[in-house]
Coordinates of C-alpha atoms in Angstrom, one line a residue:
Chain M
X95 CA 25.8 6.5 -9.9
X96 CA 26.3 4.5 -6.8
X97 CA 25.4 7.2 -4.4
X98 CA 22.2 8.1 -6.5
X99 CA 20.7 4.7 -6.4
X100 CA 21.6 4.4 -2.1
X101 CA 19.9 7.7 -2.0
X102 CA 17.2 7.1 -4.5
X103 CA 16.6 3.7 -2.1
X104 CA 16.8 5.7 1.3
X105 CA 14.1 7.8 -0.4
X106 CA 11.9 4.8 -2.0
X107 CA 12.3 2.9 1.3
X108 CA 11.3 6.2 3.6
X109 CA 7.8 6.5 0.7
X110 CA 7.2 2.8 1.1
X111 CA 7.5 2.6 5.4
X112 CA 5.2 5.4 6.6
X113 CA 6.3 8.5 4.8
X114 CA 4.7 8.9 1.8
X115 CA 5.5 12.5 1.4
X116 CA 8.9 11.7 1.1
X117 CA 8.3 10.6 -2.6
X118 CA 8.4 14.2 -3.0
X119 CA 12.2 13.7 -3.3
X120 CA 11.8 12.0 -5.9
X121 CA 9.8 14.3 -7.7
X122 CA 12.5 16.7 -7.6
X123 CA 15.1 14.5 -8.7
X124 CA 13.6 13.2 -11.8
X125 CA 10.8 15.4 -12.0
X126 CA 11.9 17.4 -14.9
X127 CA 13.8 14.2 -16.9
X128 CA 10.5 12.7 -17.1
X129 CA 8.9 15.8 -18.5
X130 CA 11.6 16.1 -21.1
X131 CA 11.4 12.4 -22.1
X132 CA 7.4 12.8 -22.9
X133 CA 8.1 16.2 -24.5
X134 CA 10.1 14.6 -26.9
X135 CA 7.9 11.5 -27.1
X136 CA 4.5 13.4 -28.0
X137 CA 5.4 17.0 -28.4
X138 CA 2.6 19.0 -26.9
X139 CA 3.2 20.3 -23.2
X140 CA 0.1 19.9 -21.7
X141 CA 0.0 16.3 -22.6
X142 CA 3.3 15.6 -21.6
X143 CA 2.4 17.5 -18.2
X144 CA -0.3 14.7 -18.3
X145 CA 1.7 11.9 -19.0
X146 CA 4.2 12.8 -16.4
X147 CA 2.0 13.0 -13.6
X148 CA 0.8 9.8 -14.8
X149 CA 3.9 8.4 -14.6
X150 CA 4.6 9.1 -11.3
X151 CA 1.5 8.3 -9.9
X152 CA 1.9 5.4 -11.7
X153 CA 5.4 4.6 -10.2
X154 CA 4.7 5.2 -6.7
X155 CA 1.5 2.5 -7.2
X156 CA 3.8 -0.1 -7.8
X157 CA 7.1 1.3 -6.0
X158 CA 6.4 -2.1 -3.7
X159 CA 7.5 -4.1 -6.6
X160 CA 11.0 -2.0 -7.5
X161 CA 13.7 -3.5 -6.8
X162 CA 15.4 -0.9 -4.7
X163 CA 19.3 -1.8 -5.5
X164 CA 18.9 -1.2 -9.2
X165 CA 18.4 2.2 -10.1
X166 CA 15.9 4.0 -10.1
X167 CA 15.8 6.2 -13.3
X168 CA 15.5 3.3 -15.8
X169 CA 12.6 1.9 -14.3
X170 CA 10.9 5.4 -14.0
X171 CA 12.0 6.0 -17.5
X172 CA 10.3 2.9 -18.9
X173 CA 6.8 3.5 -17.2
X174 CA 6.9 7.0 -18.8
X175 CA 7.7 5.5 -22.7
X176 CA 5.1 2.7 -22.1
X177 CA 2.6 5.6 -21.2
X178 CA 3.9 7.8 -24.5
X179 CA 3.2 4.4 -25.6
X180 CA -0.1 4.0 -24.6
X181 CA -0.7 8.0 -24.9
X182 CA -0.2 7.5 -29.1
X183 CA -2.8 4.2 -29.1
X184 CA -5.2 5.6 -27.6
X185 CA -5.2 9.1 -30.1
X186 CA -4.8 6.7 -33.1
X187 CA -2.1 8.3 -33.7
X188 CA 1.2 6.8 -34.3
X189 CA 3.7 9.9 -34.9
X190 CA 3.5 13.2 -34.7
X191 CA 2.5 15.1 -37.5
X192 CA 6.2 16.2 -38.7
X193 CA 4.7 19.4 -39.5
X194 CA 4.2 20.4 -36.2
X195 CA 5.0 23.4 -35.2
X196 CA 6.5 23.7 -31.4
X197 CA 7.2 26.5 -29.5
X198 CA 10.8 25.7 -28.9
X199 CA 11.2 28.2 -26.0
X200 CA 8.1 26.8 -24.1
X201 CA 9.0 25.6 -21.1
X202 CA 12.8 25.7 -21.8
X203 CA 14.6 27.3 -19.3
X204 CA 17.5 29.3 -21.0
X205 CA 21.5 29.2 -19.6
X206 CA 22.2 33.0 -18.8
X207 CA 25.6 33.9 -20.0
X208 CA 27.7 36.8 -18.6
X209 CA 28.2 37.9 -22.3
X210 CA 24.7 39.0 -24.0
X211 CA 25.5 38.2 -27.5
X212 CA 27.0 35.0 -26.7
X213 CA 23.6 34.1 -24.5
X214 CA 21.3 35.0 -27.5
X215 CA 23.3 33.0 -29.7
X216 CA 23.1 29.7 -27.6
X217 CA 19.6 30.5 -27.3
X218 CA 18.8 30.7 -31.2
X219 CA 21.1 27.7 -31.2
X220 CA 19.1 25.6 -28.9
X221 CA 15.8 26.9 -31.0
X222 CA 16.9 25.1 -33.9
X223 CA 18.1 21.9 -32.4
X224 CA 14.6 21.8 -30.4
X225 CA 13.0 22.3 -33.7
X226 CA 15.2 20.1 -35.8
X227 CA 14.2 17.6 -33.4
X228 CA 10.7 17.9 -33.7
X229 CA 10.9 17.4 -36.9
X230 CA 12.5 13.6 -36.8
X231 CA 10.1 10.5 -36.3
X232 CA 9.6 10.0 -32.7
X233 CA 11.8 6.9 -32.6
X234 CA 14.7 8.9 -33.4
X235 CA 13.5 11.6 -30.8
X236 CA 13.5 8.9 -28.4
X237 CA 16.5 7.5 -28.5
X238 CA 18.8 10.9 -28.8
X239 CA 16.6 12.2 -25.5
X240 CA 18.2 9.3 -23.7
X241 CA 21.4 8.7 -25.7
X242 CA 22.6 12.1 -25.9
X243 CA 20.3 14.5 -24.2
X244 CA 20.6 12.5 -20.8
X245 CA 23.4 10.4 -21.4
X246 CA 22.1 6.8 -20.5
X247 CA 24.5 3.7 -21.2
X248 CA 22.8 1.6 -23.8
X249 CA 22.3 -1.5 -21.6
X250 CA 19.5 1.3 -19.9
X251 CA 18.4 2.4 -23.2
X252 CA 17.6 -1.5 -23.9
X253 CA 15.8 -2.1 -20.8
X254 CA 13.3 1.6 -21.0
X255 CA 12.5 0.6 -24.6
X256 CA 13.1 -3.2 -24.6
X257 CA 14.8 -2.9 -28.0
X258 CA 18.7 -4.6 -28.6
X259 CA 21.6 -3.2 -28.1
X260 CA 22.5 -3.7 -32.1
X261 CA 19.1 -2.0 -33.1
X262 CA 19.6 1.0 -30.7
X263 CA 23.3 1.4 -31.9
X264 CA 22.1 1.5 -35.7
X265 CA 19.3 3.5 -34.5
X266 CA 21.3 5.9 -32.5
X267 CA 23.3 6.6 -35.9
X268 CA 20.4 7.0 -38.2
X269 CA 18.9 9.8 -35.7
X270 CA 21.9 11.6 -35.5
X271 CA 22.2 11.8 -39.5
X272 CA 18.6 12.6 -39.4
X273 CA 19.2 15.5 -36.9
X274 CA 22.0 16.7 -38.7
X275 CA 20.1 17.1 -42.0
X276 CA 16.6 18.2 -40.3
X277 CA 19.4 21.5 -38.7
X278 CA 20.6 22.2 -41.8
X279 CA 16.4 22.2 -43.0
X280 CA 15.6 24.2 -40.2
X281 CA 18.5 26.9 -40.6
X282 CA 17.8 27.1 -44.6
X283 CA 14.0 27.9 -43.6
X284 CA 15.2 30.7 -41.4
X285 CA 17.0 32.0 -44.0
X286 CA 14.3 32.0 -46.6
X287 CA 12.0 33.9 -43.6
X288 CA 14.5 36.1 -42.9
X289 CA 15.3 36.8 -47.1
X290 CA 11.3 37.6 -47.8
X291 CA 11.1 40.5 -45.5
Chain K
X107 CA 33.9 -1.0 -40.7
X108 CA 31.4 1.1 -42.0
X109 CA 32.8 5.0 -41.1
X110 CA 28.9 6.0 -39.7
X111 CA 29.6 3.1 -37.1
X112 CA 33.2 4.3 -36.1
X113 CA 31.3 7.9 -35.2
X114 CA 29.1 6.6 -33.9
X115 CA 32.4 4.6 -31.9
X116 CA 34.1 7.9 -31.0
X117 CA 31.2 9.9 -30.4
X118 CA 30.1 7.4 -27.9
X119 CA 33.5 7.0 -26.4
X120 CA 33.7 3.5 -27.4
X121 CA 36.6 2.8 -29.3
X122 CA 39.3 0.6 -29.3
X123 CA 42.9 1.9 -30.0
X124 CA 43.3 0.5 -33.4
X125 CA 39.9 2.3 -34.3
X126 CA 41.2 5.7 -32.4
X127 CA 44.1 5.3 -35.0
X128 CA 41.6 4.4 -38.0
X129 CA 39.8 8.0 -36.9
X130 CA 42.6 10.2 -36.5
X131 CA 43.9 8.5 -39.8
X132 CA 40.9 9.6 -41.5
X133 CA 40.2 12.8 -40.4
X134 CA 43.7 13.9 -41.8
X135 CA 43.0 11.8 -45.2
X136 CA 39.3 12.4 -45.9
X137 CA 37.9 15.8 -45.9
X138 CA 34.1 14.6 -46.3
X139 CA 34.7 12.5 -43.1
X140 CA 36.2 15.3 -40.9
X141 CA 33.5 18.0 -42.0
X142 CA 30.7 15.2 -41.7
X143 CA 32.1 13.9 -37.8
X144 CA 32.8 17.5 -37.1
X145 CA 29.0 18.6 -37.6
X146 CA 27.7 15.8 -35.4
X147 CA 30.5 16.3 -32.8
X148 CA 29.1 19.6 -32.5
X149 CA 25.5 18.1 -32.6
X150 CA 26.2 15.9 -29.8
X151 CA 27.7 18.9 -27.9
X152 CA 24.5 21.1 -28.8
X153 CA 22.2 18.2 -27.1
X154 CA 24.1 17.8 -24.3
X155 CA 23.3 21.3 -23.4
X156 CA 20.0 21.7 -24.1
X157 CA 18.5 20.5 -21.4
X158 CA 14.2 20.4 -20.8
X159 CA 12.3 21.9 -19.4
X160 CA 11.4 21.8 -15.7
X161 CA 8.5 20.4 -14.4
X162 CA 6.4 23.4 -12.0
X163 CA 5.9 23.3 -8.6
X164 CA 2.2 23.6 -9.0
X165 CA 2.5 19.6 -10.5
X166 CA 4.3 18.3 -8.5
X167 CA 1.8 19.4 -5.6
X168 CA -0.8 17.8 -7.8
X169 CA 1.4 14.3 -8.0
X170 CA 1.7 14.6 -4.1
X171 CA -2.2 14.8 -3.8
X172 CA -2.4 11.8 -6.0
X173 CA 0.5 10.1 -4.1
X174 CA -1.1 10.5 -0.3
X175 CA -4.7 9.7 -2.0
X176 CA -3.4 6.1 -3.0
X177 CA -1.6 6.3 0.4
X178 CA -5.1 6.6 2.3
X179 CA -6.6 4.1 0.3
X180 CA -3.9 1.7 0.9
X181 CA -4.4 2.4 4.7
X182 CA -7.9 1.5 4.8
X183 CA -8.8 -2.0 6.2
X184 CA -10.3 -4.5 3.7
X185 CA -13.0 -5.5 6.2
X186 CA -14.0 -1.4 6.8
X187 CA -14.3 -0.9 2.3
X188 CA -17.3 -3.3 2.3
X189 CA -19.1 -1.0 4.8
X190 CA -18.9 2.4 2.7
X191 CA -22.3 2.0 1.5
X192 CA -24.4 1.3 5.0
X193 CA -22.6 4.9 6.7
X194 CA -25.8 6.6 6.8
X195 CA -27.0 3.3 8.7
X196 CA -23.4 3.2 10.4
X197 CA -24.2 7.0 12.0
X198 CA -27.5 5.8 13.5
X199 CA -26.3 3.1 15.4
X200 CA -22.7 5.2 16.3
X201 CA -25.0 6.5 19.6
X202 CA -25.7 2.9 20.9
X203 CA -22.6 1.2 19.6
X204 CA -19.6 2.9 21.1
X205 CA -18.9 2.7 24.8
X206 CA -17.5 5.8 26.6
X207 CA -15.0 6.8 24.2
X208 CA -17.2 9.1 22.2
X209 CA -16.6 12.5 22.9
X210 CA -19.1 15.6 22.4
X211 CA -17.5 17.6 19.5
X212 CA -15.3 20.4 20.5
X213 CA -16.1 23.8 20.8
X214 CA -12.6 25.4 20.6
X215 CA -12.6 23.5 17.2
X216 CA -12.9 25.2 14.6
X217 CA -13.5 24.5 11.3
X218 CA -12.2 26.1 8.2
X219 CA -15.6 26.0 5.9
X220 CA -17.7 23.2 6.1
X221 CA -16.4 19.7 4.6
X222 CA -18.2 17.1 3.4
X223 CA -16.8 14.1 5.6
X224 CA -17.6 10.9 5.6
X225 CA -15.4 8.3 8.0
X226 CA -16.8 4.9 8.5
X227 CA -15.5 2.6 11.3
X228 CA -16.1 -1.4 11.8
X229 CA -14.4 -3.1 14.1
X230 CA -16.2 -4.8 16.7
X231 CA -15.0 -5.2 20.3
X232 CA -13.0 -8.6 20.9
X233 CA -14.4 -10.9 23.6
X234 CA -12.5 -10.6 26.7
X235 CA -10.8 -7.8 26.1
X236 CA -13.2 -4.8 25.4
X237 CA -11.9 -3.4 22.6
X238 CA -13.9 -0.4 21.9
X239 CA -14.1 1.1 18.4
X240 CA -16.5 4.3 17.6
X241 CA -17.5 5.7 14.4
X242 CA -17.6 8.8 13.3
X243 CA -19.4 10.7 10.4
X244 CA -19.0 14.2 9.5
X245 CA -21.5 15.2 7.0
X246 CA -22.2 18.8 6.1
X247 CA -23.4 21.1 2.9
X248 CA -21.7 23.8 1.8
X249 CA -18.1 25.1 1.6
X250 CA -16.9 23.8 -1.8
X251 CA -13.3 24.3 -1.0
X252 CA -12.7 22.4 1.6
X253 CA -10.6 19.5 1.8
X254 CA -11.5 15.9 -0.1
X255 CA -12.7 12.6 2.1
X256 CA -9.9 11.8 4.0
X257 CA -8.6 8.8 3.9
X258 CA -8.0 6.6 7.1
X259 CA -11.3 5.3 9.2
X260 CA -9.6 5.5 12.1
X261 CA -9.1 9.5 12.0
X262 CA -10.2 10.4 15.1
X263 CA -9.9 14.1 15.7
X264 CA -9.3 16.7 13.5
X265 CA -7.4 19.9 14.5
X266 CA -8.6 23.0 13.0
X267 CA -6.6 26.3 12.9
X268 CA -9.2 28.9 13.2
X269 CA -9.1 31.5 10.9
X270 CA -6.7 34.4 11.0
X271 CA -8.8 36.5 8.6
X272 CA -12.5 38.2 8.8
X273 CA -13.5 36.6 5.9
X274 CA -12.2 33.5 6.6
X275 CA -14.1 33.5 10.2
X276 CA -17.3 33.7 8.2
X277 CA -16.4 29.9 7.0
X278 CA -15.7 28.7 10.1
X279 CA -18.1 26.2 11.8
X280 CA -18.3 25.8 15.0
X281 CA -20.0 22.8 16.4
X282 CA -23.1 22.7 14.0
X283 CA -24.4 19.9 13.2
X284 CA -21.6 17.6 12.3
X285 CA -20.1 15.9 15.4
X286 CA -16.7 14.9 16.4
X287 CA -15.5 11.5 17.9
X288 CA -12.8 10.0 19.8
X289 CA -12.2 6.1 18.0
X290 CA -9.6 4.6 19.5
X291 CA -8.2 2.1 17.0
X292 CA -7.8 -1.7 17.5
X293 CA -4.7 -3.5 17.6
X294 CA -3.4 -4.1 14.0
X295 CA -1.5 -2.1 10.7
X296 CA -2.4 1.1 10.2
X297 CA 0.1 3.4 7.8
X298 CA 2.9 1.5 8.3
X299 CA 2.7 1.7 12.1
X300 CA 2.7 -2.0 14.2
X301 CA 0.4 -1.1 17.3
X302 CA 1.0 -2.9 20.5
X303 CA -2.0 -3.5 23.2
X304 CA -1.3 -0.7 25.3
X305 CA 0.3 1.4 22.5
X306 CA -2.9 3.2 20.5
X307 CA -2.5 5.4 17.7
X308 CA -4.4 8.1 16.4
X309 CA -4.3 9.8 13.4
X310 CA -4.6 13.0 13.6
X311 CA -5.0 15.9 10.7
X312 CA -3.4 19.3 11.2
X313 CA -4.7 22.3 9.4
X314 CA -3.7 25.8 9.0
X315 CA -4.5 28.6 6.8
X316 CA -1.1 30.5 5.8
X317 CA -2.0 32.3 2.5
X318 CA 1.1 33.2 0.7
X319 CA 3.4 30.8 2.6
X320 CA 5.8 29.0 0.5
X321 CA 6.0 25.9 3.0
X322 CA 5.0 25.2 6.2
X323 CA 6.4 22.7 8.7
X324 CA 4.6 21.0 11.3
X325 CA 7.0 20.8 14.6
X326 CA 6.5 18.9 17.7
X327 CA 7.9 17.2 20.0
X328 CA 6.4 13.8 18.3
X329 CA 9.1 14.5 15.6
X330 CA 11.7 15.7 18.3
X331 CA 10.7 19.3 17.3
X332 CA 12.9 18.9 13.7
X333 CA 12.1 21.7 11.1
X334 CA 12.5 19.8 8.2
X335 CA 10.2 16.3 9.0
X336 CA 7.2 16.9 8.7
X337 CA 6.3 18.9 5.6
X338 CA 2.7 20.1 5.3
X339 CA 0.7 20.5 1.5
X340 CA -1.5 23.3 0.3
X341 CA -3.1 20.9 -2.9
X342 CA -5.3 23.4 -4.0
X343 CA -3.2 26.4 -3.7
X344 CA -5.6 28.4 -1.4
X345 CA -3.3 28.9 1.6
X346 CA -5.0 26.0 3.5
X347 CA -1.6 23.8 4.7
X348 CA -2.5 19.9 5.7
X349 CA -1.1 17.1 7.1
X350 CA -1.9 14.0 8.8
X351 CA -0.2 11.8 11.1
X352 CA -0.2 9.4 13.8
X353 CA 0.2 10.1 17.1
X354 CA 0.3 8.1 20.2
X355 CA -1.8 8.8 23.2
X356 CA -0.8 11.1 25.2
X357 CA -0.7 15.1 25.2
X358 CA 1.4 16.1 22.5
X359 CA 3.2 19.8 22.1
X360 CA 3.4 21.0 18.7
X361 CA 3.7 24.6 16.4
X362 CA 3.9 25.2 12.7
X363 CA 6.6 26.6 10.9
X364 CA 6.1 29.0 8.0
X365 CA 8.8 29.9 5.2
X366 CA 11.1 28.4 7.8
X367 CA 11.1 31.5 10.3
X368 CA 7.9 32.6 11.5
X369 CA 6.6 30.4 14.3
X370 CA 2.3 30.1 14.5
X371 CA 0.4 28.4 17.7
X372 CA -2.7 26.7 16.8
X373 CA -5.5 28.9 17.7
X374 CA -7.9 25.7 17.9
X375 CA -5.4 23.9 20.3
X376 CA -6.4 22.1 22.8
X377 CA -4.8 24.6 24.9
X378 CA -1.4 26.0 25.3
X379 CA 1.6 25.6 27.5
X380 CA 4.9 28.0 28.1
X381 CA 7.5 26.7 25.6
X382 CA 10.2 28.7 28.2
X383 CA 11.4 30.9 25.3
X384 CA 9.0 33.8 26.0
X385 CA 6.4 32.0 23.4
X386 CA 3.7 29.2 23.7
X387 CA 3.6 25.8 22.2
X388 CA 0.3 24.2 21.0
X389 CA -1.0 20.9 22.9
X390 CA -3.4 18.5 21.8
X391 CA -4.8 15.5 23.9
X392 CA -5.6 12.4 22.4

């Protein structure tokens, strides 16, 4: 963690003192965190697409005012959920429709594994987490992206989505249970598909 | 304690002995405990590996146009913003108002299309010291594709790379009726840079059209000839590679560097010079 944040401030420091294109970096580093944070925030890829490339143009606008020995990806990640934020006031919408249906595979890129079967298993596996996910409120969503999908401590989880520690904790275990039952939904659907041909 | 909050305890590696004990007790004791941790374990597991998905190449290009657009505007003096609107008035008076630093436009440049440029300048010469600043404004119809407004009002001259192709030749402008201008810049900030009397910068915008090319590097001996510095953008995808930097006066030995392995000279150079390896380096003159 330590060597991330002196690298991510050699990079912020090289953007901010004649070498913009160095932000690039930066990009590449948390490029495709940000993505998955809005994906699971608003669903649709093209708007997340959007609000990810608003979130970075947004963050190097007011890199000057980061503070370069903290790190980096907590203050990146809480531009992106205030934009999700802003993203769901300005559609008048405040969830999205749990109905929704989301290509699970779009824009996921798949692990190969040496053994076939084994590979198309994980894959139909990951399918109906992706799905099961979509299906929770997007406060749940939120907090297992960062909780368990990218494994931030809490104490970063309180400063992206200025919630307390205690509410994120009892949130953190409501989403899970919420997962757990929206699988078993999502398998049992399957099933009935699968039955009806 | 409520048995949700000790999984969530152990799944989140956050327990204390006596509730490690508690756990193991009650995986052994209660079978609706073990089969109900045991799903999420495996939940937890199954979102660990999912991943996301990655974010393309062709958006973080468009973030990187963003970024250097802010970057331009940043650069621009407050005192030069308030002239945007008098240009056309600007480019009249840009005969009578700049001393002999103007330059006739050059006809070994040559333009890729023909952009729509608009540069304004404003500083006026201190007294005592002769500070000269020009202006220079490019205007000209036509070629949609060709690069936005740039950013800086100090970008002096602009280095084309003619085109490689027959079609592309058909863009190229030579001369016309847009004019180039040598401005050299007053003391004071510009991207980043402290100038010192004596010390001028210019900025200076390298092109080159390398359809196909997955990067290209522009090499030199202003960046001690490393491959990996400066790294030039194709924003629009259509194999037209920019960059822009400052560069002191002086005459300045450059080449580009595509895909990391095939060396290209600069067919609108200034001229060339023996590099001493059997090839050429690019020079410009500023």
């Amino acid at each position: 963690m330590e060597e991330n944040t002196n690298t991510d401030k050699r990079i912020i420091l090289a953007s901010l003192n004649g070498h913009p294109e160095d932000f690039r970096m930066l990009l590449d580093r948390y490029g495709s965190r940000v993505l998955s944070l809005c994906r699971r925030m608003v669903g649709a890829a093209h708007d997340a697409e959007d609000l990810t490339q608003k979130t970075f143009i947004d963050a190097y606008t007011k890199l000057h005012t980061f503070d370069v020995f903290r790190p980096f990806w907590p203050w990146l990640s809480r531009i992106a959920v205030n934009n999700c934020k802003d993203f769901f006031k300005s559609s008048k919408r405040k969830e999205l429709p749990l109905n929704i249906e989301c290509s699970s595979q779009e824009g996921i890129h798949p692990v190969k594994w040496d053994n076939p079967e084994k590979s198309r298993l994980m894959d139909e596996r990951k399918s109906i987490i992706e799905q099961a996910l979509m299906k929770l409120p997007t406060k749940y969503r939120a907090v297992l992206e960062m909780k368990d999908i990218q494994g931030l401590e809490y104490g970063e989880i309180e400063d992206i989505l200025d919630l307390p520690i205690t509410t994120l904790k009892i949130r953190t275990i409501r989403a899970r249970k919420k997962l757990e039952r929206a699988v078993e939904l999502v398998i049992s659907e399957k099933r009935s598909r699968h039955a009806q041909r | 304690m409520h048995k949700d909050e000790l999984i969530r305890r152990v799944l989140d590696e956050e327990c204390t002995a006596e509730e490690e004990k508690y756990h193991a007790e009650l995986l052994q004791s209660d079978s609706d405990y073990r089969v109900y941790f045991e799903k999420l374990q495996s939940l937890k597991d199954d979102l660990r590996m999912i991943g996301g998905p990655c974010l393309e190449t062709s958006v973080k290009d468009s973030i990187m146009e963003g970024v250097m657009e802010i970057r331009a505007q940043q650069s621009r003096p407050a005192a030069i913003a308030a002239s945007d609107d008098a240009c056309d008035a600007c480019a009249d008076r840009f005969d009578g108002a700049v001393g002999g630093s103007r330059q006739p436009a050059q006809p070994a440049l040559e333009r890729l299309g023909r952009p729509r440029w608009l540069y304004i300048s404003g500083l006026a010469a201190s007294c005592g010291l002769g500070l000269i600043i020009g202006f220079f404004l490019a205007l000209h119809a036509g070629y949609s594709q060709e690069p936005k407004r740039t950013h800086s009002d100090s970008l002096q001259k602009t280095v084309y790379s003619a085109a490689n192709t027959p079609e592309q030749k058909e863009h190229v402008d030579v001369a016309g009726d847009a004019e180039d201008a040598r401005i050299q810049t007053a003391n004071g900030k510009e991207n980043g840079l402290e100038k010192v009397p004596g010390d001028e910068t210019t900025l200076v915008r390298f092109v080159v059209h390398a359809p196909g090319a997955e990067n290209v590097m522009l090499v030199g001996d202003f960046n001690n000839w490393s491959k990996e510095a400066a790294t030039m953008i194709d924003p629009e995808g259509n194999g037209i590679w920019r960059l822009t930097i400052p560069l002191k006066s002086g005459t300045h030995r450059y080449k580009f560097l595509v895909d990391g392995e095939k060396w290209v000279n600069d067919p609108g150079a200034d001229s060339r010079i023996n590099d001493g390896f059997g090839g050429f380096n690019s020079l410009i003159r500023l």
